[in-house]
Tab-separated table of C-alpha atoms in Angstrom:
chain	number	residue	atom	x	y	z
A	13	UNK	CA	-2.457	-4.973	-6.448
A	14	UNK	CA	-3.732	-4.083	-2.913
A	15	UNK	CA	-0.957	-1.672	-0.501
A	16	UNK	CA	1.278	-3.781	1.887
A	17	UNK	CA	-0.677	-2.625	5.276
A	18	UNK	CA	-4.364	-1.130	5.366
A	19	UNK	CA	-5.063	0.949	8.132
A	20	UNK	CA	-8.529	-0.021	9.012
A	21	UNK	CA	-10.727	-0.665	12.213
A	22	UNK	CA	-10.879	-4.598	13.137
A	23	UNK	CA	-7.646	-5.853	11.052
A	24	UNK	CA	-7.577	-9.025	12.530
A	25	UNK	CA	-10.225	-10.167	10.146
A	26	UNK	CA	-8.860	-9.315	7.655
A	27	UNK	CA	-5.365	-10.823	8.716
A	28	UNK	CA	-8.122	-14.175	9.302
A	29	UNK	CA	-9.302	-13.706	5.861
A	30	UNK	CA	-5.713	-13.401	4.124
A	31	UNK	CA	-4.679	-16.669	6.114
A	32	UNK	CA	-7.903	-18.398	4.689
A	33	UNK	CA	-7.044	-17.886	0.964
A	34	UNK	CA	-3.589	-19.384	1.899
A	35	UNK	CA	-4.946	-22.259	3.137
A	36	UNK	CA	-7.899	-22.585	0.245
A	37	UNK	CA	-5.373	-21.837	-2.382
A	38	UNK	CA	-2.676	-24.161	-0.891
A	39	UNK	CA	0.077	-21.568	-0.692
A	40	UNK	CA	3.044	-23.117	0.456
A	41	UNK	CA	4.412	-22.579	3.623
A	42	UNK	CA	7.985	-22.208	5.355
A	43	UNK	CA	10.581	-23.778	3.329
A	44	UNK	CA	11.781	-26.881	4.099
A	45	UNK	CA	15.083	-27.079	6.224
A	46	UNK	CA	16.766	-29.358	2.872
A	47	UNK	CA	16.391	-26.051	0.874
A	48	UNK	CA	17.033	-23.248	3.814
A	49	UNK	CA	20.346	-25.338	4.853
A	50	UNK	CA	21.611	-25.292	1.367
A	51	UNK	CA	20.641	-21.853	0.408
A	52	UNK	CA	22.345	-20.881	4.044
A	53	UNK	CA	25.510	-23.239	2.275
A	54	UNK	CA	25.275	-21.798	-0.955
A	55	UNK	CA	25.251	-18.310	0.356
A	56	UNK	CA	28.734	-19.003	2.804
A	57	UNK	CA	30.713	-19.807	-0.600
A	58	UNK	CA	29.393	-16.823	-2.368
A	59	UNK	CA	30.685	-15.134	0.554
A	60	UNK	CA	33.960	-16.649	0.453
A	61	UNK	CA	35.217	-17.820	-2.701
A	62	UNK	CA	32.497	-16.804	-5.045
A	63	UNK	CA	33.898	-18.735	-8.336
A	64	UNK	CA	32.756	-22.104	-6.038
A	65	UNK	CA	29.011	-20.934	-6.827
A	66	UNK	CA	27.378	-24.400	-8.416
A	67	UNK	CA	26.575	-21.955	-11.508
A	68	UNK	CA	29.975	-20.325	-12.018
A	69	UNK	CA	32.545	-23.633	-11.113
A	70	UNK	CA	34.405	-24.348	-14.426
A	71	UNK	CA	33.719	-20.942	-16.774
A	72	UNK	CA	36.880	-18.920	-16.884
A	73	UNK	CA	37.387	-15.722	-15.077
A	74	UNK	CA	34.507	-13.353	-15.099
A	75	UNK	CA	35.152	-9.605	-16.005
A	76	UNK	CA	34.772	-7.041	-13.017
A	77	UNK	CA	32.242	-4.097	-13.836
A	78	UNK	CA	31.702	-2.426	-11.121
A	79	UNK	CA	33.308	0.610	-12.261
A	80	UNK	CA	29.743	0.873	-13.903
A	81	UNK	CA	27.331	2.558	-11.699
A	82	UNK	CA	24.553	0.552	-11.953
A	83	UNK	CA	21.405	2.128	-9.835
A	84	UNK	CA	17.986	0.369	-9.258
A	85	UNK	CA	14.842	1.892	-9.165
A	86	UNK	CA	12.210	-0.147	-6.555
A	87	UNK	CA	10.763	1.197	-3.678
A	88	UNK	CA	12.000	2.042	-0.881
A	89	UNK	CA	12.966	-1.177	1.442
A	90	UNK	CA	13.207	-3.343	-1.410
A	91	UNK	CA	15.787	-6.134	-0.620
A	92	UNK	CA	14.430	-8.801	-3.626
A	93	UNK	CA	16.444	-6.629	-6.411
A	94	UNK	CA	16.993	-7.963	-9.860
A	95	UNK	CA	17.547	-5.348	-11.867
A	96	UNK	CA	19.683	-2.484	-11.898
A	97	UNK	CA	20.932	-0.215	-14.543
A	98	UNK	CA	23.369	2.401	-16.286
A	99	UNK	CA	22.632	4.788	-18.189
A	100	UNK	CA	25.232	6.807	-20.789
A	101	UNK	CA	25.110	9.447	-23.486
A	102	UNK	CA	26.925	8.541	-26.527
A	103	UNK	CA	27.792	10.885	-29.281
A	104	UNK	CA	24.682	9.908	-31.015
A	105	UNK	CA	22.190	8.317	-28.840
A	106	UNK	CA	22.765	6.436	-25.487
A	107	UNK	CA	24.485	3.551	-24.115
A	108	UNK	CA	22.566	1.263	-22.176
A	109	UNK	CA	24.053	-1.410	-19.695
A	110	UNK	CA	21.747	-3.503	-17.796
A	111	UNK	CA	22.453	-5.592	-14.679
A	112	UNK	CA	20.341	-8.889	-14.403
A	113	UNK	CA	20.673	-10.646	-10.842
A	114	UNK	CA	22.391	-14.527	-11.547
A	115	UNK	CA	20.282	-16.549	-10.295
A	116	UNK	CA	21.449	-19.670	-11.892
A	117	UNK	CA	24.648	-18.487	-10.471
A	118	UNK	CA	23.713	-20.076	-7.099
A	119	UNK	CA	21.218	-23.070	-7.988
A	120	UNK	CA	22.780	-26.340	-8.282
A	121	UNK	CA	20.173	-28.329	-11.026
A	122	UNK	CA	18.284	-30.088	-9.414
A	123	UNK	CA	19.188	-30.058	-6.184
A	124	UNK	CA	16.441	-28.708	-3.079
A	125	UNK	CA	16.169	-25.178	-4.169
A	126	UNK	CA	15.948	-25.907	-7.666
A	127	UNK	CA	13.042	-28.548	-7.231
A	128	UNK	CA	11.690	-25.965	-4.494
A	129	UNK	CA	11.545	-23.047	-6.661
A	130	UNK	CA	9.998	-25.871	-9.863
A	131	UNK	CA	6.953	-26.553	-7.473
A	132	UNK	CA	6.723	-22.750	-6.460
A	133	UNK	CA	6.697	-21.362	-9.443
A	134	UNK	CA	6.847	-17.455	-8.553
A	135	UNK	CA	6.751	-15.181	-6.039
A	136	UNK	CA	2.658	-14.615	-4.958
A	137	UNK	CA	2.395	-11.432	-3.265
A	138	UNK	CA	0.078	-10.361	-0.578
A	139	UNK	CA	-1.251	-7.126	1.115
A	140	UNK	CA	0.257	-8.620	4.670
A	141	UNK	CA	2.895	-10.635	2.775
A	142	UNK	CA	4.863	-12.754	0.513
A	143	UNK	CA	5.408	-16.445	-0.216
A	144	UNK	CA	8.695	-16.032	-2.312
A	145	UNK	CA	10.115	-18.409	-4.359
A	146	UNK	CA	13.449	-18.436	-3.210
A	147	UNK	CA	14.562	-18.798	0.578
A	148	UNK	CA	15.164	-14.895	1.797
A	149	UNK	CA	19.197	-15.310	2.464
A	150	UNK	CA	19.584	-15.681	-1.704
A	151	UNK	CA	16.599	-13.510	-2.715
A	152	UNK	CA	16.961	-10.857	-0.383
A	153	UNK	CA	20.705	-11.749	0.444
A	154	UNK	CA	23.414	-13.231	-1.236
A	155	UNK	CA	21.906	-12.839	-5.286
A	156	UNK	CA	20.189	-9.684	-4.611
A	157	UNK	CA	21.900	-7.142	-6.482
A	158	UNK	CA	21.888	-4.604	-3.066
A	159	UNK	CA	23.852	-1.637	-2.681
A	160	UNK	CA	27.136	-1.356	-2.079
A	161	UNK	CA	28.145	-5.678	-2.804
A	162	UNK	CA	30.016	-7.449	-5.487
A	163	UNK	CA	26.796	-9.295	-6.974
A	164	UNK	CA	27.655	-12.025	-9.971
A	165	UNK	CA	24.593	-10.953	-12.809
A	166	UNK	CA	24.186	-11.161	-16.641
A	167	UNK	CA	25.616	-8.140	-17.876
A	168	UNK	CA	23.450	-6.683	-20.829
A	169	UNK	CA	24.705	-3.882	-23.594
A	170	UNK	CA	22.237	-2.298	-25.618
A	171	UNK	CA	22.968	0.891	-27.434
A	172	UNK	CA	20.113	3.492	-28.048
A	173	UNK	CA	19.751	6.169	-30.725
A	174	UNK	CA	18.769	9.584	-30.019
A	175	UNK	CA	14.982	8.414	-30.406
A	176	UNK	CA	15.894	5.618	-27.836
A	177	UNK	CA	15.030	3.143	-30.407
A	178	UNK	CA	17.566	0.365	-30.119
A	179	UNK	CA	20.447	0.224	-32.862
A	180	UNK	CA	22.942	-2.458	-31.154
A	181	UNK	CA	21.355	-5.421	-30.229
A	182	UNK	CA	22.505	-8.657	-31.925
A	183	UNK	CA	20.377	-12.136	-32.596
A	184	UNK	CA	21.378	-15.845	-33.176
A	185	UNK	CA	20.080	-16.091	-36.678
A	186	UNK	CA	16.983	-14.435	-38.103
A	187	UNK	CA	14.991	-13.009	-35.648
A	188	UNK	CA	11.081	-14.739	-35.611
A	189	UNK	CA	8.612	-13.100	-37.302
A	190	UNK	CA	6.367	-12.576	-34.399
A	191	UNK	CA	8.906	-11.506	-31.701
A	192	UNK	CA	6.805	-9.062	-29.902
A	193	UNK	CA	5.954	-9.312	-26.543
A	194	UNK	CA	1.884	-8.645	-25.946
A	195	UNK	CA	2.926	-6.860	-22.926
A	196	UNK	CA	4.599	-4.642	-23.707
A	197	UNK	CA	4.205	-4.281	-27.612
A	198	UNK	CA	7.771	-4.359	-28.832
A	199	UNK	CA	10.592	-7.039	-29.405
A	200	UNK	CA	11.318	-8.263	-25.709
A	201	UNK	CA	12.686	-11.284	-23.845
A	202	UNK	CA	10.937	-11.739	-20.049
A	203	UNK	CA	14.762	-12.491	-18.452
A	204	UNK	CA	14.413	-9.302	-15.485
A	205	UNK	CA	12.761	-10.933	-12.697
A	206	UNK	CA	14.814	-14.484	-11.787
A	207	UNK	CA	14.405	-14.105	-8.025
A	208	UNK	CA	10.608	-13.789	-8.374
A	209	UNK	CA	10.000	-15.788	-11.496
A	210	UNK	CA	11.100	-19.392	-12.653
A	211	UNK	CA	10.787	-19.404	-16.081
A	212	UNK	CA	13.367	-16.349	-15.668
A	213	UNK	CA	16.357	-17.935	-14.621
A	214	UNK	CA	16.573	-20.459	-17.309
A	215	UNK	CA	15.907	-18.171	-19.610
A	216	UNK	CA	18.507	-16.053	-19.129
A	217	UNK	CA	20.641	-19.309	-19.551
A	218	UNK	CA	19.985	-19.178	-22.665
A	219	UNK	CA	20.633	-15.869	-23.091
A	220	UNK	CA	23.733	-16.265	-21.878
A	221	UNK	CA	24.721	-19.278	-23.559
A	222	UNK	CA	23.928	-18.152	-26.899
A	223	UNK	CA	26.085	-15.177	-26.185
A	224	UNK	CA	28.861	-16.745	-25.464
A	225	UNK	CA	28.384	-19.584	-28.626
A	226	UNK	CA	28.271	-21.956	-26.647
A	227	UNK	CA	25.624	-24.779	-25.985
A	228	UNK	CA	22.655	-24.107	-24.110
A	229	UNK	CA	23.432	-26.379	-20.742
A	230	UNK	CA	21.965	-29.848	-20.812
A	231	UNK	CA	19.835	-28.753	-17.513
A	232	UNK	CA	18.495	-26.302	-19.101
A	233	UNK	CA	17.711	-28.067	-22.154
A	234	UNK	CA	15.846	-30.296	-20.245
A	235	UNK	CA	13.808	-27.824	-18.121
A	236	UNK	CA	12.797	-25.975	-21.344
A	237	UNK	CA	10.097	-28.453	-22.261
A	238	UNK	CA	7.900	-28.704	-18.372
A	239	UNK	CA	8.802	-24.680	-17.654
A	240	UNK	CA	5.153	-23.464	-19.534
A	241	UNK	CA	3.232	-25.789	-17.588
A	242	UNK	CA	5.130	-25.262	-14.298
A	243	UNK	CA	5.102	-21.572	-15.252
A	244	UNK	CA	1.046	-21.134	-15.954
A	245	UNK	CA	0.046	-23.414	-12.752
A	246	UNK	CA	1.957	-21.320	-10.599
A	247	UNK	CA	0.205	-17.991	-12.985
A	248	UNK	CA	-2.868	-19.151	-12.216
A	249	UNK	CA	-2.205	-19.855	-8.571
A	250	UNK	CA	-0.587	-15.668	-8.096
A	251	UNK	CA	-3.809	-14.849	-10.429
A	252	UNK	CA	-6.416	-16.513	-7.834
A	253	UNK	CA	-4.764	-15.139	-4.810
A	254	UNK	CA	-4.852	-11.416	-6.217
A	255	UNK	CA	-8.769	-12.118	-7.223
A	256	UNK	CA	-9.395	-13.326	-4.112
A	257	UNK	CA	-7.320	-10.758	-1.593
A	258	UNK	CA	-9.314	-7.796	-3.659
A	259	UNK	CA	-12.250	-9.727	-3.513
A	260	UNK	CA	-12.423	-9.901	0.748
A	261	UNK	CA	-11.541	-6.397	0.929
A	262	UNK	CA	-13.869	-5.366	-1.048
A	263	UNK	CA	-16.429	-7.528	0.806
A	264	UNK	CA	-14.841	-5.779	4.263
A	265	UNK	CA	-15.382	-2.446	3.175
A	266	UNK	CA	-18.732	-2.416	2.427
A	267	UNK	CA	-19.550	-4.989	5.742
A	268	UNK	CA	-21.828	-2.496	7.262
A	269	UNK	CA	-23.492	-1.166	4.265
A	270	UNK	CA	-25.826	-3.502	3.362
A	271	UNK	CA	-29.326	-2.307	1.583
A	272	UNK	CA	-27.348	1.451	0.548
A	273	UNK	CA	-27.801	2.545	-2.260
A	274	UNK	CA	-24.598	3.582	-4.725
A	275	UNK	CA	-24.571	5.158	-8.167
A	276	UNK	CA	-22.300	2.626	-10.708
A	277	UNK	CA	-21.831	1.913	-14.411
A	278	UNK	CA	-22.231	-0.858	-16.200
A	279	UNK	CA	-18.683	-2.770	-17.361
A	280	UNK	CA	-19.629	-6.055	-18.374
A	281	UNK	CA	-23.287	-8.070	-19.406
A	282	UNK	CA	-24.271	-11.191	-20.995
A	283	UNK	CA	-26.781	-11.308	-24.012
A	284	UNK	CA	-29.314	-13.060	-23.278
A	285	UNK	CA	-28.830	-13.219	-19.172
A	286	UNK	CA	-29.978	-10.777	-16.395
A	287	UNK	CA	-27.639	-9.009	-14.672
A	288	UNK	CA	-23.890	-8.336	-15.263
A	289	UNK	CA	-20.968	-6.011	-13.547
A	290	UNK	CA	-21.404	-3.067	-12.230
A	291	UNK	CA	-18.156	-0.583	-11.130
A	292	UNK	CA	-18.880	1.889	-7.999
A	293	UNK	CA	-17.095	4.647	-7.662
A	294	UNK	CA	-16.831	4.984	-3.877
A	295	UNK	CA	-15.316	2.663	-2.705
A	296	UNK	CA	-13.886	1.412	-6.174
A	297	UNK	CA	-15.590	-2.093	-6.481
A	298	UNK	CA	-16.579	-4.331	-9.447
A	299	UNK	CA	-19.404	-6.805	-8.538
A	300	UNK	CA	-22.158	-8.835	-9.971
A	301	UNK	CA	-25.265	-7.076	-10.272
A	302	UNK	CA	-28.239	-8.746	-10.831
A	303	UNK	CA	-31.728	-7.844	-12.438
A	304	UNK	CA	-32.657	-7.045	-16.071
A	305	UNK	CA	-32.431	-3.737	-18.457
A	306	UNK	CA	-28.501	-3.109	-17.728
A	307	UNK	CA	-26.874	-1.784	-20.460
A	308	UNK	CA	-23.120	-2.023	-21.020
A	309	UNK	CA	-21.606	1.898	-20.278
A	310	UNK	CA	-24.882	3.467	-18.691
A	311	UNK	CA	-24.216	4.904	-15.343
A	312	UNK	CA	-27.594	3.303	-12.795
A	313	UNK	CA	-28.602	3.171	-9.132
A	314	UNK	CA	-28.041	-0.342	-7.438
A	315	UNK	CA	-28.226	-1.540	-3.971
A	316	UNK	CA	-25.563	-3.721	-2.228
A	317	UNK	CA	-27.181	-6.725	-0.685
A	318	UNK	CA	-24.311	-8.880	-0.145
A	319	UNK	CA	-21.079	-8.716	1.725
A	320	UNK	CA	-20.154	-11.559	2.344
A	321	UNK	CA	-16.305	-11.771	4.183
A	322	UNK	CA	-17.149	-15.590	4.909
A	323	UNK	CA	-16.972	-15.869	1.026
A	324	UNK	CA	-15.776	-13.358	-0.476
A	325	UNK	CA	-18.921	-12.036	-2.353
A	326	UNK	CA	-20.632	-8.652	-2.481
A	327	UNK	CA	-23.527	-8.581	-5.321
A	328	UNK	CA	-25.519	-5.865	-5.552
A	329	UNK	CA	-29.288	-5.626	-6.858
A	330	UNK	CA	-31.036	-2.832	-9.844
A	331	UNK	CA	-32.173	-0.013	-7.418
């Protein structure tokens, strides 16, 4: 993802472009007042009587593990902290304590926060800011695992051997035959970012119910069937925003270099069709290249024919 601050001349033009992207892709604007009001109210509850939070009422007293020296691994200045960990050395390996923000404790099923989060799906990041999943009073305040404060959390305990291989997990029933996660190439349950991903809140609730040997809460069961479509839509929007922002900045940095020649590498071609995708090294840009004879992996010279800030299109032709 692009850096948040882009220190180049003409930054106002970039800001205008980012605003156009927000409009074109219909990103949510500010949170509606009912959502903000509910978030403020639940944050006040967390400060005065955490046991009265919507997701904790009726539960037995929660264990206090503030003795664990948990730490977060996040960029300097980050406020939306989903996870914290503590690693203890054991005689033949390690014990990892992993705390995940218990966002469900703050959310009333069917309430204003829940309804708005289901519309958004996930936090969308842009170079000049972000479109958050939850109001900041929760995601950067009452629900965030900030230092020096007490927060409700789902606390995982995993024992590892000296090679870092898990030896102390339990599983409810037989593990599925295909338990691998494509992104990490290992068994993995994505529950680590509930402040930023809607589905992680529900997955965490399922894990907690299984660990306690109790039925998965009915509102969670009812929501599960619709989550794949919600997350697919949110993922497509986030990916489209990423691509549009990269395209805009690529067009911006090349806007005064139309007609110049660059060394490039062919990174994609289509059988039977002229042209393909090329990457130039300086600045690092991937774009369409017109012309015949492009071979995958081949180095070639290309001439920039278009760098349009309005359409965000960069285009080359074989030199």
